[in-house]
GROMACS .gro file of C-alpha atoms in nm:
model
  450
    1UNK     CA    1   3.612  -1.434   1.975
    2UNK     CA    2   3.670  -1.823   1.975
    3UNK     CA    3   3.604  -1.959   1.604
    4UNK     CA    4   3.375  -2.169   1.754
    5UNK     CA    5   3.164  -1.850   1.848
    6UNK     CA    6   3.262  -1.674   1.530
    7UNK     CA    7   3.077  -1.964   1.329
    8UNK     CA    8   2.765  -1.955   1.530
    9UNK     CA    9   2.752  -1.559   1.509
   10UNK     CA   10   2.786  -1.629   1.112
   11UNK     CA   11   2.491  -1.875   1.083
   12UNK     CA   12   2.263  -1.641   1.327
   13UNK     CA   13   1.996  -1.426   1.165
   14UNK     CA   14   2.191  -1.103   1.222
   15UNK     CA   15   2.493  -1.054   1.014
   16UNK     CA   16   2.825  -0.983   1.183
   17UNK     CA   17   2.885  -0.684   1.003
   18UNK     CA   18   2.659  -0.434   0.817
   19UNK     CA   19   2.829  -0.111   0.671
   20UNK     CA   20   2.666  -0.019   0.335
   21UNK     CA   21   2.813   0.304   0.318
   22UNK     CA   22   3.181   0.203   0.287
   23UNK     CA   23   3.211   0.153  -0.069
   24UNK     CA   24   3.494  -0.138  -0.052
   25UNK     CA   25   3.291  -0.300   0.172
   26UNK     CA   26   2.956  -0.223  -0.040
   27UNK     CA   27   3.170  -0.367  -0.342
   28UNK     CA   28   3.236  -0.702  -0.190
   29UNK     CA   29   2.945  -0.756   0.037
   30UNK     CA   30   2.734  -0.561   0.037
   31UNK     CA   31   2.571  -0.466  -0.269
   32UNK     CA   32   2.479  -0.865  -0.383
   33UNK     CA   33   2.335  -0.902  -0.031
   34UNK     CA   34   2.118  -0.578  -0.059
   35UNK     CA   35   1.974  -0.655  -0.382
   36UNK     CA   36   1.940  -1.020  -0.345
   37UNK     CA   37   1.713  -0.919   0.013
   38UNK     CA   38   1.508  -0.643  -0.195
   39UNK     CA   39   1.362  -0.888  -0.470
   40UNK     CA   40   1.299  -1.107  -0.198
   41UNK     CA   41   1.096  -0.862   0.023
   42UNK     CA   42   0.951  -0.673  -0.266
   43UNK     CA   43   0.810  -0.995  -0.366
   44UNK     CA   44   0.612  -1.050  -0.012
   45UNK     CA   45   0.535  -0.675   0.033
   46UNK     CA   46   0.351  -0.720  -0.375
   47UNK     CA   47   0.133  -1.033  -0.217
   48UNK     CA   48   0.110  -0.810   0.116
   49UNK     CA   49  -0.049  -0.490  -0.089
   50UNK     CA   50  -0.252  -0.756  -0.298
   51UNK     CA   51  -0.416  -0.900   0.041
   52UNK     CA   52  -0.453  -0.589   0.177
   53UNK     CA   53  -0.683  -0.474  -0.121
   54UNK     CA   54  -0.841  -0.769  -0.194
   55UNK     CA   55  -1.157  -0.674  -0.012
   56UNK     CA   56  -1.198  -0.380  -0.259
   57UNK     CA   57  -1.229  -0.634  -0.515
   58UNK     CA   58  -1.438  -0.844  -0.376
   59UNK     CA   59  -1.683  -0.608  -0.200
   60UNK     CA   60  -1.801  -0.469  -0.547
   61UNK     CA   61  -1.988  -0.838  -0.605
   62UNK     CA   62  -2.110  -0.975  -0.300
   63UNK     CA   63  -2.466  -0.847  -0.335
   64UNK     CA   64  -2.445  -1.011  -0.684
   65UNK     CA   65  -2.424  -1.307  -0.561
   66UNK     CA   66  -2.668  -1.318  -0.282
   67UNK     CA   67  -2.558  -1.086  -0.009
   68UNK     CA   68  -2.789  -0.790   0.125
   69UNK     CA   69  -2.608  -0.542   0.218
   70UNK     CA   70  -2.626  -0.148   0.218
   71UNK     CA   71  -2.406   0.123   0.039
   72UNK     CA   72  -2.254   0.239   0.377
   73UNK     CA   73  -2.190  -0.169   0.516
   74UNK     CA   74  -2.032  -0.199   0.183
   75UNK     CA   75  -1.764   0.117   0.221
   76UNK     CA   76  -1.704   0.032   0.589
   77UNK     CA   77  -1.614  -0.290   0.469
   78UNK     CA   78  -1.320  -0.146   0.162
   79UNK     CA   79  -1.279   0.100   0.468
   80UNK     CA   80  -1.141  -0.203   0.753
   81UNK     CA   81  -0.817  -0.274   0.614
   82UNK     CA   82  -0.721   0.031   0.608
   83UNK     CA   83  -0.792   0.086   0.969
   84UNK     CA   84  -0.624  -0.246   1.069
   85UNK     CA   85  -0.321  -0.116   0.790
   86UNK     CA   86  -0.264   0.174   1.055
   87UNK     CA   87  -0.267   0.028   1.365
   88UNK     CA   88  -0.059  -0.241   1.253
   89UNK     CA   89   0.170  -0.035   1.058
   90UNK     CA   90   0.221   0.133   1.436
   91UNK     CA   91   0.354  -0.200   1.560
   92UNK     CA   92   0.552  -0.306   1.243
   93UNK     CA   93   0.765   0.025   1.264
   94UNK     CA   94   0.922  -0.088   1.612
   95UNK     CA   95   0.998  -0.524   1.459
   96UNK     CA   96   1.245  -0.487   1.256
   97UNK     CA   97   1.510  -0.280   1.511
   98UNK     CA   98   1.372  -0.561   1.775
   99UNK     CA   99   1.371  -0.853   1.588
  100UNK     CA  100   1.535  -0.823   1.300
  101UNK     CA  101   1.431  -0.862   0.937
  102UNK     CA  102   1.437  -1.220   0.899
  103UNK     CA  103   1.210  -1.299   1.168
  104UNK     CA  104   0.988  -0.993   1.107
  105UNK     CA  105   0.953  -1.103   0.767
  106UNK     CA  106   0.839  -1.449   0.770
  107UNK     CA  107   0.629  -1.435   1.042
  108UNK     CA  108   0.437  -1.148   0.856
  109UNK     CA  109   0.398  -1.318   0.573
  110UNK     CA  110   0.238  -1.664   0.725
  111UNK     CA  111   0.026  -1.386   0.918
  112UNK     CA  112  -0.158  -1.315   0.569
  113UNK     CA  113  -0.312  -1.685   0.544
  114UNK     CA  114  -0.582  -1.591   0.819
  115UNK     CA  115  -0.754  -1.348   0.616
  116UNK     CA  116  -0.684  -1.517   0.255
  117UNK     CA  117  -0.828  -1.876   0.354
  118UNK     CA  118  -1.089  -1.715   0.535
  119UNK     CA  119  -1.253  -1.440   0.261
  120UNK     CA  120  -1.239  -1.753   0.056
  121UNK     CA  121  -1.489  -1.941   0.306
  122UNK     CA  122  -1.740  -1.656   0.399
  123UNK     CA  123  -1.837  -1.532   0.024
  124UNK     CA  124  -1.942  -1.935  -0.063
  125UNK     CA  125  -2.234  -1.845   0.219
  126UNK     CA  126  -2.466  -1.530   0.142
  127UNK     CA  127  -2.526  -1.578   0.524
  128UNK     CA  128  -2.224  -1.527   0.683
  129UNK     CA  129  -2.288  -1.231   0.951
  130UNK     CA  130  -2.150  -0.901   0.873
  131UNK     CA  131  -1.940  -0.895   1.161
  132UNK     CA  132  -1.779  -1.166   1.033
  133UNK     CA  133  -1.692  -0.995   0.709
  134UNK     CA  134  -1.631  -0.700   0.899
  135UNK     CA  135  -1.335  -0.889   1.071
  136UNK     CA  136  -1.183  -1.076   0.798
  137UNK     CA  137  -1.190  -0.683   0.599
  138UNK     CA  138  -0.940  -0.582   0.955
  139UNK     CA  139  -0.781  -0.891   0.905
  140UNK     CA  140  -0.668  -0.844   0.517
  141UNK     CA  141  -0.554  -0.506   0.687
  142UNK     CA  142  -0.242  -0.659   0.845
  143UNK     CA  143  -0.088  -0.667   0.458
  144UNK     CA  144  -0.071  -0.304   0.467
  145UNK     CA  145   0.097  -0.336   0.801
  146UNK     CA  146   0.402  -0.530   0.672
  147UNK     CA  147   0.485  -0.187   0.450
  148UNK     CA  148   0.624  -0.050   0.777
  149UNK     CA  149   0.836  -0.328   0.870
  150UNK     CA  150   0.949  -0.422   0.474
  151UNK     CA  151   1.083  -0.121   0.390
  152UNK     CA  152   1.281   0.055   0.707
  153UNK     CA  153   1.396  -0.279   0.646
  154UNK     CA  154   1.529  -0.221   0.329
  155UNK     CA  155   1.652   0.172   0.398
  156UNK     CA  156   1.864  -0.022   0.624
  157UNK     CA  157   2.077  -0.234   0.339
  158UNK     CA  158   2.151   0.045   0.085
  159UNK     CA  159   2.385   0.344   0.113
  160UNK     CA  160   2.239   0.714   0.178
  161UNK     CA  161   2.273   0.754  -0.218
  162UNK     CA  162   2.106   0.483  -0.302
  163UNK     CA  163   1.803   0.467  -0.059
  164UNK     CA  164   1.572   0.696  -0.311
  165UNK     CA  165   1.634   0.360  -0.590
  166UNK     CA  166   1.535   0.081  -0.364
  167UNK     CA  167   1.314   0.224  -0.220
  168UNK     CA  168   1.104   0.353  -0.508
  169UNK     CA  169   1.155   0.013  -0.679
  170UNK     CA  170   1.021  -0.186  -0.330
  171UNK     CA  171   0.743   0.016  -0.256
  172UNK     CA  172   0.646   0.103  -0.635
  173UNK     CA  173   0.633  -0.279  -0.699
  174UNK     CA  174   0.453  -0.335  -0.397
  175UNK     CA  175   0.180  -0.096  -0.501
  176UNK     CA  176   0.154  -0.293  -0.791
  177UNK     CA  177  -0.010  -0.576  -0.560
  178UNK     CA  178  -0.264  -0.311  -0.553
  179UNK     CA  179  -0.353  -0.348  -0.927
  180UNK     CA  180  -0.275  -0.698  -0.949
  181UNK     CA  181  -0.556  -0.759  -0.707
  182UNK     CA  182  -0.793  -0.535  -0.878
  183UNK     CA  183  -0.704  -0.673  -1.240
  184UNK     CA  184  -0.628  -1.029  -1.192
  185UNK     CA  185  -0.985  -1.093  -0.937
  186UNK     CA  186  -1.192  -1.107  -1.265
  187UNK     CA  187  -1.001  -1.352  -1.432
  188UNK     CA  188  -0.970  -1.564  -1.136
  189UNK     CA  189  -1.335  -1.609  -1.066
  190UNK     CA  190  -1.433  -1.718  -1.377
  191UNK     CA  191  -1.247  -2.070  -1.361
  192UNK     CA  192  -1.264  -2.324  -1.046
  193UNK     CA  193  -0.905  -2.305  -0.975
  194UNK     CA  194  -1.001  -2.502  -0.652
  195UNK     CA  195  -1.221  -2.808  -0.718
  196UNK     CA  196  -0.975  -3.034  -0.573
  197UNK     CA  197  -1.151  -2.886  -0.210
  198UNK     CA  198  -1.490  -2.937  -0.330
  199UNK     CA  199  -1.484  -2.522  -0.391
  200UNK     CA  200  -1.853  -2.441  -0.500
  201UNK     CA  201  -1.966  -2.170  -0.758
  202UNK     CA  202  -2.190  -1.929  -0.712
  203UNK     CA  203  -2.456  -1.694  -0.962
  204UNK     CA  204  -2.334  -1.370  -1.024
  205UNK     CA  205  -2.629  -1.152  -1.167
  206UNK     CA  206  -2.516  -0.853  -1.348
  207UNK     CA  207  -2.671  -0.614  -1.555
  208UNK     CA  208  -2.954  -0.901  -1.621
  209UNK     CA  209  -2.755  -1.155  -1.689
  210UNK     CA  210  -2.656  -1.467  -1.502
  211UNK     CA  211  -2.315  -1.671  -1.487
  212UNK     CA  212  -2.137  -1.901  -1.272
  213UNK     CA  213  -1.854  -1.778  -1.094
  214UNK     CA  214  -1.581  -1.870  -0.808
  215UNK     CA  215  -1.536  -1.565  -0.569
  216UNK     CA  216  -1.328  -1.760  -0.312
  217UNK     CA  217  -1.092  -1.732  -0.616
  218UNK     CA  218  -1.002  -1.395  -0.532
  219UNK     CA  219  -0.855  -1.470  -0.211
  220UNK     CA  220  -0.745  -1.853  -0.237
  221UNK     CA  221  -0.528  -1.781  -0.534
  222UNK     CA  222  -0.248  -1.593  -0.285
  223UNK     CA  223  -0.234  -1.909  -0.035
  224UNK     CA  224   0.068  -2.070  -0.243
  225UNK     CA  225   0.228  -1.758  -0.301
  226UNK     CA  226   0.260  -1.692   0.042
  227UNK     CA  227   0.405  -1.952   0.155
  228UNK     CA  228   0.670  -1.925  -0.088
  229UNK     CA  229   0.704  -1.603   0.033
  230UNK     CA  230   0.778  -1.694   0.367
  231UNK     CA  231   0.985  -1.990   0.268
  232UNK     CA  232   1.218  -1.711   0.085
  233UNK     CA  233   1.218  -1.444   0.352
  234UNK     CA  234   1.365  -1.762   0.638
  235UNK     CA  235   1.623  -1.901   0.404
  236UNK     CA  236   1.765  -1.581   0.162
  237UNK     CA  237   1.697  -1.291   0.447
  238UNK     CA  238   1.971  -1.221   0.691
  239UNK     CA  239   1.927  -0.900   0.971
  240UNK     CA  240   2.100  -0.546   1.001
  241UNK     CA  241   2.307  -0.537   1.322
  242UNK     CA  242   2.164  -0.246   1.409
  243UNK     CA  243   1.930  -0.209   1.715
  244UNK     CA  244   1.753   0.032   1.868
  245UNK     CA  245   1.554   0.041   2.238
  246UNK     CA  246   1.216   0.189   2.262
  247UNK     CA  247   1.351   0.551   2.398
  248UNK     CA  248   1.554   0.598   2.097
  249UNK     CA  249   1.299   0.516   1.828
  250UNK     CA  250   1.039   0.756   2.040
  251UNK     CA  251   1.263   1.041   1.983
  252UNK     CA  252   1.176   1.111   1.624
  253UNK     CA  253   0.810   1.242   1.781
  254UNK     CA  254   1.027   1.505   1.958
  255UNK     CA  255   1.128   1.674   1.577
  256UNK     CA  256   0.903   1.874   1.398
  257UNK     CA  257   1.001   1.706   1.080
  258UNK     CA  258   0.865   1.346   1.170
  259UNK     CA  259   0.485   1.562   1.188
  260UNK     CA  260   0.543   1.744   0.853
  261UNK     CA  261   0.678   1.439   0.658
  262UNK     CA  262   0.356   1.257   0.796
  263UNK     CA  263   0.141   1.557   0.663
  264UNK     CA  264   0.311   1.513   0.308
  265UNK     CA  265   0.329   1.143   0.273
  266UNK     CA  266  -0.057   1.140   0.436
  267UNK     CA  267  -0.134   1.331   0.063
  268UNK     CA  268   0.046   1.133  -0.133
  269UNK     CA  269   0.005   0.782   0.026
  270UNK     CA  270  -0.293   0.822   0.227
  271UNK     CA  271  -0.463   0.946  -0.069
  272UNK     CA  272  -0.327   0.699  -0.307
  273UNK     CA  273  -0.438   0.408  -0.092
  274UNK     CA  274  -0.728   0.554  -0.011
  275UNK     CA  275  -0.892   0.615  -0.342
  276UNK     CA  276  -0.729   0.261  -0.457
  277UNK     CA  277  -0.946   0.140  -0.223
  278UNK     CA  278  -1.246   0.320  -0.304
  279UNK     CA  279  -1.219   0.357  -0.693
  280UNK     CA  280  -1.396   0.061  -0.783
  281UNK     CA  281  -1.689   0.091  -0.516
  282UNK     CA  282  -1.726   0.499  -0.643
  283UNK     CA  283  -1.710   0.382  -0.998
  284UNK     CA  284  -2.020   0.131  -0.926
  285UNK     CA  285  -2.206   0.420  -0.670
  286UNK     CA  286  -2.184   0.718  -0.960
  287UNK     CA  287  -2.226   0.513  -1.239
  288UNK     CA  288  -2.383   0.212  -1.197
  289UNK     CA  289  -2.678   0.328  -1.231
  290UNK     CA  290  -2.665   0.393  -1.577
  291UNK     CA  291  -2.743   0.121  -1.877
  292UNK     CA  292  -2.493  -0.085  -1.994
  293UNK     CA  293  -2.263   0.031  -1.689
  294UNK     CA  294  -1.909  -0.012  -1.666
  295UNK     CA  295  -1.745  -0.270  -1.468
  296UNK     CA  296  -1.559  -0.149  -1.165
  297UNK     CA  297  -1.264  -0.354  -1.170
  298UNK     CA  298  -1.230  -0.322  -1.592
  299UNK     CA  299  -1.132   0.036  -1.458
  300UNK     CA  300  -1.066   0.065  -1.101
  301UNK     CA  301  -0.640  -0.144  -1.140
  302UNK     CA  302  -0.559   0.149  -1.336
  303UNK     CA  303  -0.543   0.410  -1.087
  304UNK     CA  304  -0.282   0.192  -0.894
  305UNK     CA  305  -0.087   0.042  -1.201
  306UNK     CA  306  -0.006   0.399  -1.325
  307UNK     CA  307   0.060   0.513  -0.932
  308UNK     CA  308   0.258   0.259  -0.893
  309UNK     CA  309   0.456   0.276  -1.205
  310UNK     CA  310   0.522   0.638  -1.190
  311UNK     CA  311   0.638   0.573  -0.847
  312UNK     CA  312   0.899   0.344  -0.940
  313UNK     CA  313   1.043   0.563  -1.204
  314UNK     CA  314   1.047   0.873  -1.000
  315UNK     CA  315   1.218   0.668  -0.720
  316UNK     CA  316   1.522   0.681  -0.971
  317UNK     CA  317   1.443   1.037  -1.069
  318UNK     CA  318   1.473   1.163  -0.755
  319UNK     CA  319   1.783   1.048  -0.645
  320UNK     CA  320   1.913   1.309  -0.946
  321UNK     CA  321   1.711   1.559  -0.888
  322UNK     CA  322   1.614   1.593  -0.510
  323UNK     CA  323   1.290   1.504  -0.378
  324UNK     CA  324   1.163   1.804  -0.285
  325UNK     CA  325   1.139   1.947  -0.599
  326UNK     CA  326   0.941   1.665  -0.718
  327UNK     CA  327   0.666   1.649  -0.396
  328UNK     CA  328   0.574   2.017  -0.531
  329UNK     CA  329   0.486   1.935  -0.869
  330UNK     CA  330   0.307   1.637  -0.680
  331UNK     CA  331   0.116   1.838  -0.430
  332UNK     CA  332   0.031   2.096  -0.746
  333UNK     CA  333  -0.102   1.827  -0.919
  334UNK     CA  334  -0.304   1.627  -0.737
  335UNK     CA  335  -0.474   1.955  -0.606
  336UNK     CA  336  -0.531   2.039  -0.979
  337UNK     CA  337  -0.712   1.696  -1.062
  338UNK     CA  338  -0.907   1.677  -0.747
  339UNK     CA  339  -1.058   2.042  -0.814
  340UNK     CA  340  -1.090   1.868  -1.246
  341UNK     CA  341  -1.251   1.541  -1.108
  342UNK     CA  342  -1.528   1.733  -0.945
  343UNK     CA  343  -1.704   1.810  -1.310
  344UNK     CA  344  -1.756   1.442  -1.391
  345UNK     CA  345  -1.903   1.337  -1.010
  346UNK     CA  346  -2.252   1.412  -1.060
  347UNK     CA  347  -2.328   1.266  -1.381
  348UNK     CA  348  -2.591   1.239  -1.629
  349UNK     CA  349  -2.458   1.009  -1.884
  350UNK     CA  350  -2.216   0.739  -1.956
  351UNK     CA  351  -2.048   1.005  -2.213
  352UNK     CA  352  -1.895   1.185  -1.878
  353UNK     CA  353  -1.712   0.862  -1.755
  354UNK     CA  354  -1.372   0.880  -1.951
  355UNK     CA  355  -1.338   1.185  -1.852
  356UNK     CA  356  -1.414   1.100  -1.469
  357UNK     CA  357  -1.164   0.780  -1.499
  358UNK     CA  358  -0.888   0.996  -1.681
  359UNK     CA  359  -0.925   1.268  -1.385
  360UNK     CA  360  -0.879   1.003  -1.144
  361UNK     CA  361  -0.575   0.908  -1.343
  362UNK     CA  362  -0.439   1.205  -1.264
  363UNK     CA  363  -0.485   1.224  -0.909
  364UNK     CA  364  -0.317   0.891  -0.921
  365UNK     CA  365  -0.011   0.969  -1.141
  366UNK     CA  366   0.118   1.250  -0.935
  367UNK     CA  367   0.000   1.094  -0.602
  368UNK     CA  368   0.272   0.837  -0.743
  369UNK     CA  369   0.494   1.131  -0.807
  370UNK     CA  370   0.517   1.223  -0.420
  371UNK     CA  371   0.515   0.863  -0.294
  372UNK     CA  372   0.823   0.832  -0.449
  373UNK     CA  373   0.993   1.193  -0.346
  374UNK     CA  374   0.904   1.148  -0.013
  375UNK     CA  375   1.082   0.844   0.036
  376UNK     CA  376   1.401   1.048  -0.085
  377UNK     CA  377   1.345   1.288   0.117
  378UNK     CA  378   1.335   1.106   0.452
  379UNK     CA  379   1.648   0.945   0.458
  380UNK     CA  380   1.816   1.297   0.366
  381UNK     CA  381   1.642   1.475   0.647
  382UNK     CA  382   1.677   1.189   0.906
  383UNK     CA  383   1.999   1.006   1.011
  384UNK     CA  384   1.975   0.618   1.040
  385UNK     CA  385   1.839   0.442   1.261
  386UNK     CA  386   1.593   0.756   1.299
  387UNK     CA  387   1.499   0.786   0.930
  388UNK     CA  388   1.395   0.386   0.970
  389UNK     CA  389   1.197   0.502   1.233
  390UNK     CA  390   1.035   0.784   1.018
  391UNK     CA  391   0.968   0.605   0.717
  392UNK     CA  392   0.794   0.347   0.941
  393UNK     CA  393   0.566   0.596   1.119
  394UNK     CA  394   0.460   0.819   0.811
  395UNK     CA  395   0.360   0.476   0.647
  396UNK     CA  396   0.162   0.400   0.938
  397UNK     CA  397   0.001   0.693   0.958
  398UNK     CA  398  -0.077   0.735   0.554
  399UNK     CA  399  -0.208   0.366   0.609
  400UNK     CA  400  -0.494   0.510   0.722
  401UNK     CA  401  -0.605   0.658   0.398
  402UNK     CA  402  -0.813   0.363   0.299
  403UNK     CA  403  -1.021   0.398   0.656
  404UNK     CA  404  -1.008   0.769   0.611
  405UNK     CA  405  -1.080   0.805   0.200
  406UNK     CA  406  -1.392   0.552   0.257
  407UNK     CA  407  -1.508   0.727   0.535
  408UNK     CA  408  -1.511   1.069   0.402
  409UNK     CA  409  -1.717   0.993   0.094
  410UNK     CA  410  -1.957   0.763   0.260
  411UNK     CA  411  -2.008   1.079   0.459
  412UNK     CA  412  -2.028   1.361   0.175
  413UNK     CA  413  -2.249   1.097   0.001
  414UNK     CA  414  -2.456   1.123   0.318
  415UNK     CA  415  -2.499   1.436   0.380
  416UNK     CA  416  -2.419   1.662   0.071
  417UNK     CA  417  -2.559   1.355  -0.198
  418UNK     CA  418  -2.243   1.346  -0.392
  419UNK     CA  419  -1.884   1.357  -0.326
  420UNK     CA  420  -1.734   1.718  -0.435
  421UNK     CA  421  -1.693   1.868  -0.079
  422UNK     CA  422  -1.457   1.518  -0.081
  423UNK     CA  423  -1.259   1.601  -0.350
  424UNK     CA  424  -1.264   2.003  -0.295
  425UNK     CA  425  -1.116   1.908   0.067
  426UNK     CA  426  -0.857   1.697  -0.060
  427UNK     CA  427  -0.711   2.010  -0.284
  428UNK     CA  428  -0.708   2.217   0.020
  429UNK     CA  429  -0.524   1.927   0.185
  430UNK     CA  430  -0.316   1.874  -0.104
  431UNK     CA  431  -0.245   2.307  -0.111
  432UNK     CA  432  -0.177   2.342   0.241
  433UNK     CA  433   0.098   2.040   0.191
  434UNK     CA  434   0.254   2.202  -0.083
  435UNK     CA  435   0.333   2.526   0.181
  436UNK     CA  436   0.468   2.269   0.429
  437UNK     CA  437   0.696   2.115   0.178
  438UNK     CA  438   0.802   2.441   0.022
  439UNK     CA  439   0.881   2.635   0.346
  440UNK     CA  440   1.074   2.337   0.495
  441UNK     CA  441   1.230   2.137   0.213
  442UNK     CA  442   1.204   2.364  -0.143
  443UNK     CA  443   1.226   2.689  -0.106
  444UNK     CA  444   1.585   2.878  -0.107
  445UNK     CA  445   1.733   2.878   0.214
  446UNK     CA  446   1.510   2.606   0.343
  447UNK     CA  447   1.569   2.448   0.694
  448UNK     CA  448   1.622   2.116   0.518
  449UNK     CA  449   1.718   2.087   0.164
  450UNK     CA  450   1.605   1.751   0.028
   0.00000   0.00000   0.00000
């Protein structure tokens, strides 16, 4: 290779040279690189989650503000992005080994302005047709989409022994987009950030009482934060050299593994981001009714903050202890809460709701437990690129949990007039996971120790 050609290999997107697992090599290199690309990706994948559940934060006060629409419009609406999450997520999972990170990346990002400047236009008119909401709600979907790109991304710059740390630090900060959306939205729409573009308030009525408030807020106030966020991922993001064609990413549907680790991370993600999704509408449906009702959103961020927290943590946890160890405790408990939760559903008072929000909790903290196991596990079980491949599939396929979560208790709302069967099925799921895990993964002797 001519110098000439050496130089214009160097300044390319792709680096020369990517071998993580050498340890001179990870010394000099390597590790600077990896973690200098993971704060910048974990930043975009935070605004990604945050756009991605931004409808749930907004859906809860449209009708306050002039829109008429029904209890089921209003879950098929938190229900969209996660539909457009999964289908995206199917695409994202094939980018990176195509087109590298840097690319991937940025373009994702800018992606997100669609639905952000556009939520922020439709909620100023009470009369803007439900298809259109129904659209932008698919549209915020494509945030959950970048997971599946961002983060086979990232399995691809750390060592084996290291994967179960970055990881859990990426995607547990990431979920925290989830809360910030959920807890900064209130703040946001009290104060005309945007006046500079003529933004117009709007009355919110709530429990009798009227204020002025900016709901475009909730959505505008990522615009700037995106861009940077592209901005970063073009300038400080370099790609793996690794690359894959279509027939050799296909083959992970050929191992039985790629189905069971979609099973498992369908509990622990799929149900995470599906009740993140739904919390704050379900908080509103079972106890708005009362007097002096709680606000959704006062409530609903802390499902995700402690998911996400706990997921982080256990990210470094399981890199000592094995992951598979940990998605047991996670399957027990979630199946334990979900079965607890069902006393508080059908209320008659206002004196049953901590109890109902600290059962939630709980579904949430050990939902976090096995989002962060799982990720352990995968690159144990599967050998790069394929466990790139994996972690990109499961996450499309758990992405679903928002569509699927929303869905399901519209339904048992429907047709049983409150939500147990919902929550009784999702300990069954959560039971019949833990066998799966334990066979396979747990259990002495098991096909694949992780």
């Amino acid at each position: 290779m001519t110098a000439t050609d050496s130089n214009k290999h160097q300044n390319s997107s792709f680096l020369p040279r990517w071998e993580p697992n050498d340890p001179a090599f990870w010394e000099q290199e390597g590790k600077s690189r990896a973690w200098k690309t993971l704060w910048v990706t974990t930043f975009g994948l935070t605004l990604a989650f945050a756009v991605w559940f931004m409808v749930s934060a907004i859906v809860v006060r449209l009708n306050d503000i002039g829109f008429n629409l029904t209890k089921d419009q209003l879950f098929w609406l938190t229900a969209m992005p996660g539909l457009a999450a999964g289908l995206t997520r199917l695409r994202h999972m094939f980018l990176v080994p195509t087109y590298g990170s840097r690319l991937t990346l940025t373009i994702s990002s800018l992606g997100l302005l669609i639905p952000a400047v556009g939520w922020g236009l439709a909620v100023q008119n009470p009369q803007t047709p439900y298809w259109v909401l129904l659209s932008l709600a698919f549209l915020a979907g494509m945030g959950g989409g970048n997971f599946s790109s961002f983060m086979p991304s990232t399995s691809l710059f750390f060592p084996k022994k290291m994967q179960g740390t970055a990881l859990g630090i990426q995607a547990g900060i990431g979920n925290f987009g989830v809360s910030l959306v959920q807890f900064l939205t209130p703040w946001v729409v009290g104060v005309n950030l945007f006046w500079f573009l003529g933004s117009k308030s709007e009355n919110w009525v709530f429990a009798g009482k009227t204020q002025q408030i900016w709901l475009q807020n909730a959505s505008w106030v990522y615009i700037p934060w995106l861009i940077a966020a592209a901005v970063m991922a073009w300038f400080l993001v370099r790609s793996v050299p690794i690359k894959a064609n279509m027939k050799e990413q296909l083959a992970i549907f050929g191992d039985k593994h790629t189905w069971i680790m979609t099973s498992i991370y369908m509990m622990t993600f799929g149900a995470f981001s599906g009740l993140a999704a739904a919390f704050p509408l379900l908080i509103k449906t079972l106890y708005g009714g009362f007097e002096n009702a709680p606000l959704p959103l006062k409530f609903a961020f802390l499902g995700p903050l402690i998911g996400s927290t706990v997921r982080v943590l256990f990210g470094l946890i399981a890199d000592r202890t094995g992951g598979a160890i940990l998605t047991t405790i996670s399957a027990i408990g979630m199946a334990v809460f979900s079965v607890l939760v069902t006393l508080y559903v059908t209320p008659t008072g206002l004196n049953q709701f901590p109890m109902f929000v600290a059962c939630m909790l709980g579904i949430f903290f050990f939902s976090g437990v096995g989002n962060a196991s799982t990720f352990r596990q995968m690159p144990v079980i599967f050998n790069p690129p394929q466990s790139a491949g994996v972690i990109g599939w499961t996450a499309a396929i758990a992405a679903f949990g928002p569509f699927i979560v929303s869905m399901l208790i519209s339904f048992t709302l429907t047709a049983a007039g409150n939500v147990k069967p919902f929550f009784y099925g999702l300990a069954v799921f959560c039971i019949f996971n833990l066998l799966l895990n334990w066979w396979f993964y747990n259990r002495p002797g098991a096909e694949k120790p992780s």
